Coordinates of C-alpha atoms in Angstrom, one line a residue:
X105 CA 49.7 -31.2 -215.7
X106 CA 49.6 -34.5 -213.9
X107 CA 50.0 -35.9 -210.6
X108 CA 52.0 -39.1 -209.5
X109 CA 51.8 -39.9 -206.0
X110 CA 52.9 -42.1 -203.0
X111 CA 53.0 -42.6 -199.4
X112 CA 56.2 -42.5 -197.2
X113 CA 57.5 -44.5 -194.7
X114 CA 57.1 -40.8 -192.5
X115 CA 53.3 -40.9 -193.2
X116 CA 53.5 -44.5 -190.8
X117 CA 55.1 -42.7 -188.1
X118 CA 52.5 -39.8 -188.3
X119 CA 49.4 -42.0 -188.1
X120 CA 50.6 -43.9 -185.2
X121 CA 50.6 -40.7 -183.4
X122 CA 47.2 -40.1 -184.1
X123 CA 45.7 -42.8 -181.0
X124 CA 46.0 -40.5 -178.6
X125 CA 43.3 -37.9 -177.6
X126 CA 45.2 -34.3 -177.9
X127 CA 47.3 -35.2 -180.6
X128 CA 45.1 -34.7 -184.2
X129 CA 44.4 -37.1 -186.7
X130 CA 46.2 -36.7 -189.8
X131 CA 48.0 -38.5 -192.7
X132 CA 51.0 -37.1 -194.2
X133 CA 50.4 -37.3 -198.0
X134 CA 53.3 -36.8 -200.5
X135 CA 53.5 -36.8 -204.4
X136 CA 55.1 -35.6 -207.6
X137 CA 53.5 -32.9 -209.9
X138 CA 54.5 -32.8 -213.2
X139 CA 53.5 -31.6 -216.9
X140 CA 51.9 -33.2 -220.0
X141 CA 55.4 -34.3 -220.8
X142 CA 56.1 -35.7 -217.6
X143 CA 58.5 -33.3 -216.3
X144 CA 58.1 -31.5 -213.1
X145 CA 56.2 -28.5 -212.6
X146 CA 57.9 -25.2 -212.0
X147 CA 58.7 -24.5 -208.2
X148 CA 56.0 -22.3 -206.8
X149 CA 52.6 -22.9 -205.1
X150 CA 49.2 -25.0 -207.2
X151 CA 45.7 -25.1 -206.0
X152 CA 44.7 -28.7 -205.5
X153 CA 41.9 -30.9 -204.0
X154 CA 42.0 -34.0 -201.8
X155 CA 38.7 -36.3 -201.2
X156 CA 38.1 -39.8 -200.0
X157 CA 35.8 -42.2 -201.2
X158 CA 34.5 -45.6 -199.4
X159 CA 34.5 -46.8 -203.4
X160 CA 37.7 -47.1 -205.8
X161 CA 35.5 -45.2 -208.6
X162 CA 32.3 -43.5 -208.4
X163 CA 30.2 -42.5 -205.3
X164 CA 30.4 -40.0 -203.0
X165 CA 33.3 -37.8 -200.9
X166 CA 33.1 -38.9 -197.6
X167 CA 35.7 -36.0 -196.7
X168 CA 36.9 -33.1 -198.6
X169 CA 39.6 -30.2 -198.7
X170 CA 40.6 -27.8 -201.1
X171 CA 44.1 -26.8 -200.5
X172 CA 47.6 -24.8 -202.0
X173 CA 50.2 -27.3 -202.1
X174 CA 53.8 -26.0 -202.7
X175 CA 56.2 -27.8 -204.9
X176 CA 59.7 -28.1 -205.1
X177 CA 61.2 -29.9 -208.1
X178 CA 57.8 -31.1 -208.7
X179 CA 57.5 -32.6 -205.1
X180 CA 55.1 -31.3 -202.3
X181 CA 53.7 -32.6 -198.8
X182 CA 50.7 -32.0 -196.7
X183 CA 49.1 -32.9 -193.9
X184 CA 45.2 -34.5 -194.8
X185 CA 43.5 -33.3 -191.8
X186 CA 45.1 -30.2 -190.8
X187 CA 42.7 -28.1 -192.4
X188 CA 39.7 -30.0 -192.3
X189 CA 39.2 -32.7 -189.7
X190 CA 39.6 -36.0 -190.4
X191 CA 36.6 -37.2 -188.6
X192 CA 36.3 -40.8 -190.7
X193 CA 35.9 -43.8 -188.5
X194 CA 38.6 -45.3 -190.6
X195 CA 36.7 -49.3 -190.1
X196 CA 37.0 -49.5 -193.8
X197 CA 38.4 -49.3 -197.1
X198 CA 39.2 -45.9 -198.1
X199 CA 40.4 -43.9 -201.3
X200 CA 41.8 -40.6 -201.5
X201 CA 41.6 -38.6 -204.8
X202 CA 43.4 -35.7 -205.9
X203 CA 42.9 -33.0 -208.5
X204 CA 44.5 -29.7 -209.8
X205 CA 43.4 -27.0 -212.1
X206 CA 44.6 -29.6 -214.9
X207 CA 42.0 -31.8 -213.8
X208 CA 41.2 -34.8 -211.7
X209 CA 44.0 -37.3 -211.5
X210 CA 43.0 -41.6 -211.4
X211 CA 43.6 -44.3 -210.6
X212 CA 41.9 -43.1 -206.9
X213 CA 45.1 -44.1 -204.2
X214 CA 43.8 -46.5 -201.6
X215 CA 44.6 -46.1 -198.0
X216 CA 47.1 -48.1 -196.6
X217 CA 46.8 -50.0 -193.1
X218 CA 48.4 -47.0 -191.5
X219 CA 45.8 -44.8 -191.6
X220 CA 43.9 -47.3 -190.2
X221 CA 45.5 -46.5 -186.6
X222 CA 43.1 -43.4 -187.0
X223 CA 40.1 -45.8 -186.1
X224 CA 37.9 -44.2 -183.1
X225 CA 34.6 -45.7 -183.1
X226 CA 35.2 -48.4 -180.4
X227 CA 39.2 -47.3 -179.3
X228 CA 39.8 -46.4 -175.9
X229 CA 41.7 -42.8 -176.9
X230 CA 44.0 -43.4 -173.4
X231 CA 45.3 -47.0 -174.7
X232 CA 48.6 -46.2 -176.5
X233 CA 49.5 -50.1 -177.6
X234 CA 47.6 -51.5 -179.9
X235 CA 49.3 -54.5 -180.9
X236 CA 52.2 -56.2 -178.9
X237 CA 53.9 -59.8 -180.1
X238 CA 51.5 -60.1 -183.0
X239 CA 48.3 -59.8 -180.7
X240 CA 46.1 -57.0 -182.4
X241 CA 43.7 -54.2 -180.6
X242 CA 42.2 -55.6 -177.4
X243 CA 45.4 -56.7 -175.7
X244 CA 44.8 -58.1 -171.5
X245 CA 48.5 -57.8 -169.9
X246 CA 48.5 -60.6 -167.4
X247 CA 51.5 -60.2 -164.9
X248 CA 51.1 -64.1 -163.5
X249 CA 51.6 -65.4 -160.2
X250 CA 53.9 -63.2 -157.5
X251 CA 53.9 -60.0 -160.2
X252 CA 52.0 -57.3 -160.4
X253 CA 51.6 -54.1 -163.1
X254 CA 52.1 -50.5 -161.6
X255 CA 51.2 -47.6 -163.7
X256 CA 52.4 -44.7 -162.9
X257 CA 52.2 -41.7 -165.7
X258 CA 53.4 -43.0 -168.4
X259 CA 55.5 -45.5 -166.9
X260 CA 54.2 -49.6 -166.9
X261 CA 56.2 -51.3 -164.6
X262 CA 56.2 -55.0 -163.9
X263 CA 57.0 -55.9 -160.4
X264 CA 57.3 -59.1 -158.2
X265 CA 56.5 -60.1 -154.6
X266 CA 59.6 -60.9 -153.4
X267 CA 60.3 -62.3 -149.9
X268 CA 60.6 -59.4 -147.2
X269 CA 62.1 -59.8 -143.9
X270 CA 62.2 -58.0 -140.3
X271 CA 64.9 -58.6 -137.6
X272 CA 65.2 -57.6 -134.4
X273 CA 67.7 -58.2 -131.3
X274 CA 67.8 -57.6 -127.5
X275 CA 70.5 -57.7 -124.8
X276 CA 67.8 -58.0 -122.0
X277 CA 67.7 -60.9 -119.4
X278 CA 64.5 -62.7 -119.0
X279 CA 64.5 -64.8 -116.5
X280 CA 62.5 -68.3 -117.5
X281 CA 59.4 -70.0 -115.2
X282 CA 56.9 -72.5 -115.5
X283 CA 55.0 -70.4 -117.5
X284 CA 56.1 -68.8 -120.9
X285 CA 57.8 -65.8 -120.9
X286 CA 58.6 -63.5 -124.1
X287 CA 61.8 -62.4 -124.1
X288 CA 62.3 -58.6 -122.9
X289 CA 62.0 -56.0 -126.1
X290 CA 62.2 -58.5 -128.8
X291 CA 59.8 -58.9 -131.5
X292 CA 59.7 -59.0 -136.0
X293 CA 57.1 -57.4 -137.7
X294 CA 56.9 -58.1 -141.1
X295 CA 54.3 -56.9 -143.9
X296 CA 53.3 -59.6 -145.5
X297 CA 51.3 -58.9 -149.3
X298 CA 49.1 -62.1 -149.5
X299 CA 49.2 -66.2 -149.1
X300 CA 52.2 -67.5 -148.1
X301 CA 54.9 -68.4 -145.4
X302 CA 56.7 -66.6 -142.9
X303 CA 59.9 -68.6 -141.2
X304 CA 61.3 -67.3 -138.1
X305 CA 65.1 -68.0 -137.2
X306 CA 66.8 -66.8 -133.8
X307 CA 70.2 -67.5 -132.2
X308 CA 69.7 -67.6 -128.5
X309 CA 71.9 -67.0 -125.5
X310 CA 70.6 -68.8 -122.4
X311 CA 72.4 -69.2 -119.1
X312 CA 71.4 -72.9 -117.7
X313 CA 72.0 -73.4 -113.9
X314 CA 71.9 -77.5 -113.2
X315 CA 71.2 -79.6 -109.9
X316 CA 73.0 -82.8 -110.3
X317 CA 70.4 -85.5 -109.6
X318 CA 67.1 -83.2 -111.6
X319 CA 67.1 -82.8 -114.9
X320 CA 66.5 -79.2 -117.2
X321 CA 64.2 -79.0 -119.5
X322 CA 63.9 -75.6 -121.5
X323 CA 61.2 -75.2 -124.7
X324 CA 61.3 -72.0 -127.1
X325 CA 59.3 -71.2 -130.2
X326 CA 58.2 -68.0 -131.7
X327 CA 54.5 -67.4 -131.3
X328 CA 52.0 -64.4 -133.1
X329 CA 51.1 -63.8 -129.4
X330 CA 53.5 -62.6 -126.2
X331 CA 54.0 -64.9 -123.5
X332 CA 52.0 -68.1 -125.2
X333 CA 53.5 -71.4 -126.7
X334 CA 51.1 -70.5 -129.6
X335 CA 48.4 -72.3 -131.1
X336 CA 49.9 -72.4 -134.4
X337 CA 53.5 -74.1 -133.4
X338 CA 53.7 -77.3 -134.2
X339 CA 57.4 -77.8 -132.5
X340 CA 59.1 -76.6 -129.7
X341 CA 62.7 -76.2 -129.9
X342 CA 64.1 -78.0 -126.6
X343 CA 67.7 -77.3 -124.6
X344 CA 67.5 -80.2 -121.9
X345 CA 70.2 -81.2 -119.6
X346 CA 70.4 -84.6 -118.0
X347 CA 70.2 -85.3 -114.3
X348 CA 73.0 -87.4 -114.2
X349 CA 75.6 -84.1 -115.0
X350 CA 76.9 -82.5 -112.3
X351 CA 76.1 -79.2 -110.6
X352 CA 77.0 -76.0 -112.9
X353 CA 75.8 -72.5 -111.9
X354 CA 75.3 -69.9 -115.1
X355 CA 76.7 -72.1 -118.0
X356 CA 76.4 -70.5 -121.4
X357 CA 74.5 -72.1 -124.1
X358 CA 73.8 -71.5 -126.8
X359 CA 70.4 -72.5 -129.2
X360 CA 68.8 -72.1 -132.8
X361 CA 65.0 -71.9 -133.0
X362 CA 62.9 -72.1 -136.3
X363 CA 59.0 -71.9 -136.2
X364 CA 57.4 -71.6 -139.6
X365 CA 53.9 -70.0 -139.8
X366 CA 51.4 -70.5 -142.9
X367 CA 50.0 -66.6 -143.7
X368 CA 46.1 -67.0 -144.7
X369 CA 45.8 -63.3 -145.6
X370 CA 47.9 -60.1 -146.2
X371 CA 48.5 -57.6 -143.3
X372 CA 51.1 -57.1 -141.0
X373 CA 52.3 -60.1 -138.9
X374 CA 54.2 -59.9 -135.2
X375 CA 56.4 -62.4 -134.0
X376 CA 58.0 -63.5 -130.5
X377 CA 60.4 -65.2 -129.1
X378 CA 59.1 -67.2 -126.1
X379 CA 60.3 -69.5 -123.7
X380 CA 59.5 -71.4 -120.5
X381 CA 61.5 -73.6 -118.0
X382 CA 59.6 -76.8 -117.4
X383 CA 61.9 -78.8 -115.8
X384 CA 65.1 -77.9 -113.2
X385 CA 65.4 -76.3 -109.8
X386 CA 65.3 -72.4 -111.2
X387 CA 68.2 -69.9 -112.4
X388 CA 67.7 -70.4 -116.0
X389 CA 67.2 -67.1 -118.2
X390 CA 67.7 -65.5 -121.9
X391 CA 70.6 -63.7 -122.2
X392 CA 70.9 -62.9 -125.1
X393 CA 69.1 -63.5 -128.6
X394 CA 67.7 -62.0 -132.2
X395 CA 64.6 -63.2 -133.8
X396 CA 64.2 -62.3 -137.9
X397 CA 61.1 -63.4 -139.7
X398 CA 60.7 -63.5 -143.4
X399 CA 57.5 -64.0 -145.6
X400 CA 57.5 -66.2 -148.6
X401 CA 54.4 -65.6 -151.0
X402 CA 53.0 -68.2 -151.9
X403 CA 54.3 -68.4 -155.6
X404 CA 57.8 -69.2 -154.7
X405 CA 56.8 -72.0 -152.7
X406 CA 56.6 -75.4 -154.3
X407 CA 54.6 -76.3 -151.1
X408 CA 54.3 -75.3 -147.3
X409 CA 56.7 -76.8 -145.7
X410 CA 55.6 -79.5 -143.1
X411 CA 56.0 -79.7 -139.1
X412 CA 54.5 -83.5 -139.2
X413 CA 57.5 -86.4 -138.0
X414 CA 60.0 -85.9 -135.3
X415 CA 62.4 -83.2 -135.7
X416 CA 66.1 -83.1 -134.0
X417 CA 65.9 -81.2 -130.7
X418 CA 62.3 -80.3 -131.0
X419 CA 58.9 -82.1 -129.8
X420 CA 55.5 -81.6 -130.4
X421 CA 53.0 -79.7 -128.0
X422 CA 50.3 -81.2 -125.9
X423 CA 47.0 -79.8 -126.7

């Protein structure tokens, strides 16, 4: 009786298995017994032995079993390692030879790369991906700028710092002084996850009351502290009237403001909408406004954006 053998595409899938730490290591082995004329063996069950060498002839079994193999049409399959570990560090060549009562069968069968994924001497048993895009083994999974990799089970999931934003609004009159004044109740808090930019946008309501003969000057800006100009604002946004307008009591006007903030550090930034009469004879207020701020990491910026040159219907602080 003689023994013709070969390895299956199953015997790939098997051995992948095998990296991680509860599942066991084994190689699915399949071949064809058959007799002196080279016909198959009679359906039934034959003793047989498996060893494996670190030499193609010669030397001596690294790892042995002796097992019952049952054929049908002359075909059988095991599983090398299910009785009897397969403790081999697998950093090698390898060569498994069988035998039967008939004798021992040669050529020895060498072991294919898929075994191979049975290596453990230096393998990290909790690292399932061993190759990705060609790279082999040790494989570092760099998410880049504004992404980030969150495990979770056995779930890898890449995510990106997009921009996030807080609004807020308020009905409330504040009336305005000489000194700034945050508007009543209004406020954006916004979390912001590292370097970047946060821009803050309100639509204002303001009531203006006008003196012919003095003129109305009204600043706002958003500031990271209540009732301040800020020392970060580089503009404020200005509503002015001229002296040479006549007298109006309670006009509506409206106003945009934009302040944009550079963020050093994460955390949780606070922003307000302040204001502050510094010219007129009095009756000027907020009637009415929103204020929504929104951080920008830094890796959607192309720069920070600038407060240097004159802007339309701002001017820069004294300091």
């Amino acid at each position: 009786m003689r023994v013709v053998t070969r390895w299956t595409y199953f015997a790939l899938l098997i051995c992948t298995c095998a990296l991680w730490a509860d599942v066991p290591k084994l190689i699915s082995y399949q071949g064809v017994l058959t007799d002196d004329q080279g016909l198959p063996v009679h359906d039934g069950t034959h003793d047989m032995s498996f060893a494996i060498y670190a030499e193609a002839t010669g030397g001596t079994a690294l790892w042995s079993v002796n097992r019952p193999v049952t054929t049908v049409n002359g075909v059988f399959e095991i599983l090398l390692g299910e009785n009897g570990a397969l403790t081999l560090p697998f950093d090698r060549d390898y060569w498994l030879e069988t035998a039967s009562t008939a004798g021992t069968f040669s050529p020895r069968a060498r072991l294919v790369s898929s075994p191979y994924s049975l290596r453990s001497g230096d393998v990290d048993d909790s690292v399932a991906v061993r190759s990705l895009n060609g790279l082999q083994d040790h494989i570092v999974l760099d998410a880049g700028p504004g992404l980030s990799w969150v495990h979770a089970g056995d779930t890898l999931r890449l995510t990106a710092q997009l921009p996030r934003l807080a609004t807020d609004l308020s009905g409330a009159t504040t009336e305005l002084t000489a000194e700034w004044q945050s508007y009543e109740g209004l406020s954006a808090a916004v979390q912001c996850s590292g370097t970047g930019i946060v821009i803050c946008e309100s639509s204002i309501w303001l009531q203006v009351s006008h003196t012919q003969g003095t003129a109305d000057r009204i600043q706002l800006c958003h500031a990271e502290t209540q009732n301040s100009g800020g020392p970060n604002v580089g503009y404020y946004s200005l509503h002015s009237v001229p002296a040479e307008f006549p007298t109006y009591v309670n006009n509506d006007a409206t106003h945009y403001v934009k302040t944009v903030f550079e963020i050093a550090a994460a955390g949780e930034h606070t922003f307000y909408l302040n204001a502050r009469a510094t010219q007129g004879v009095g009756g000027d207020r907020l009637w009415y406004g929103n204020v929504t701020a929104t951080f920008y990491p830094a890796h959607m910026l192309d720069g920070i954006p600038t407060l240097d040159g004159a802007l339309e219907g701002t001017e820069k602080p004294s300091r």
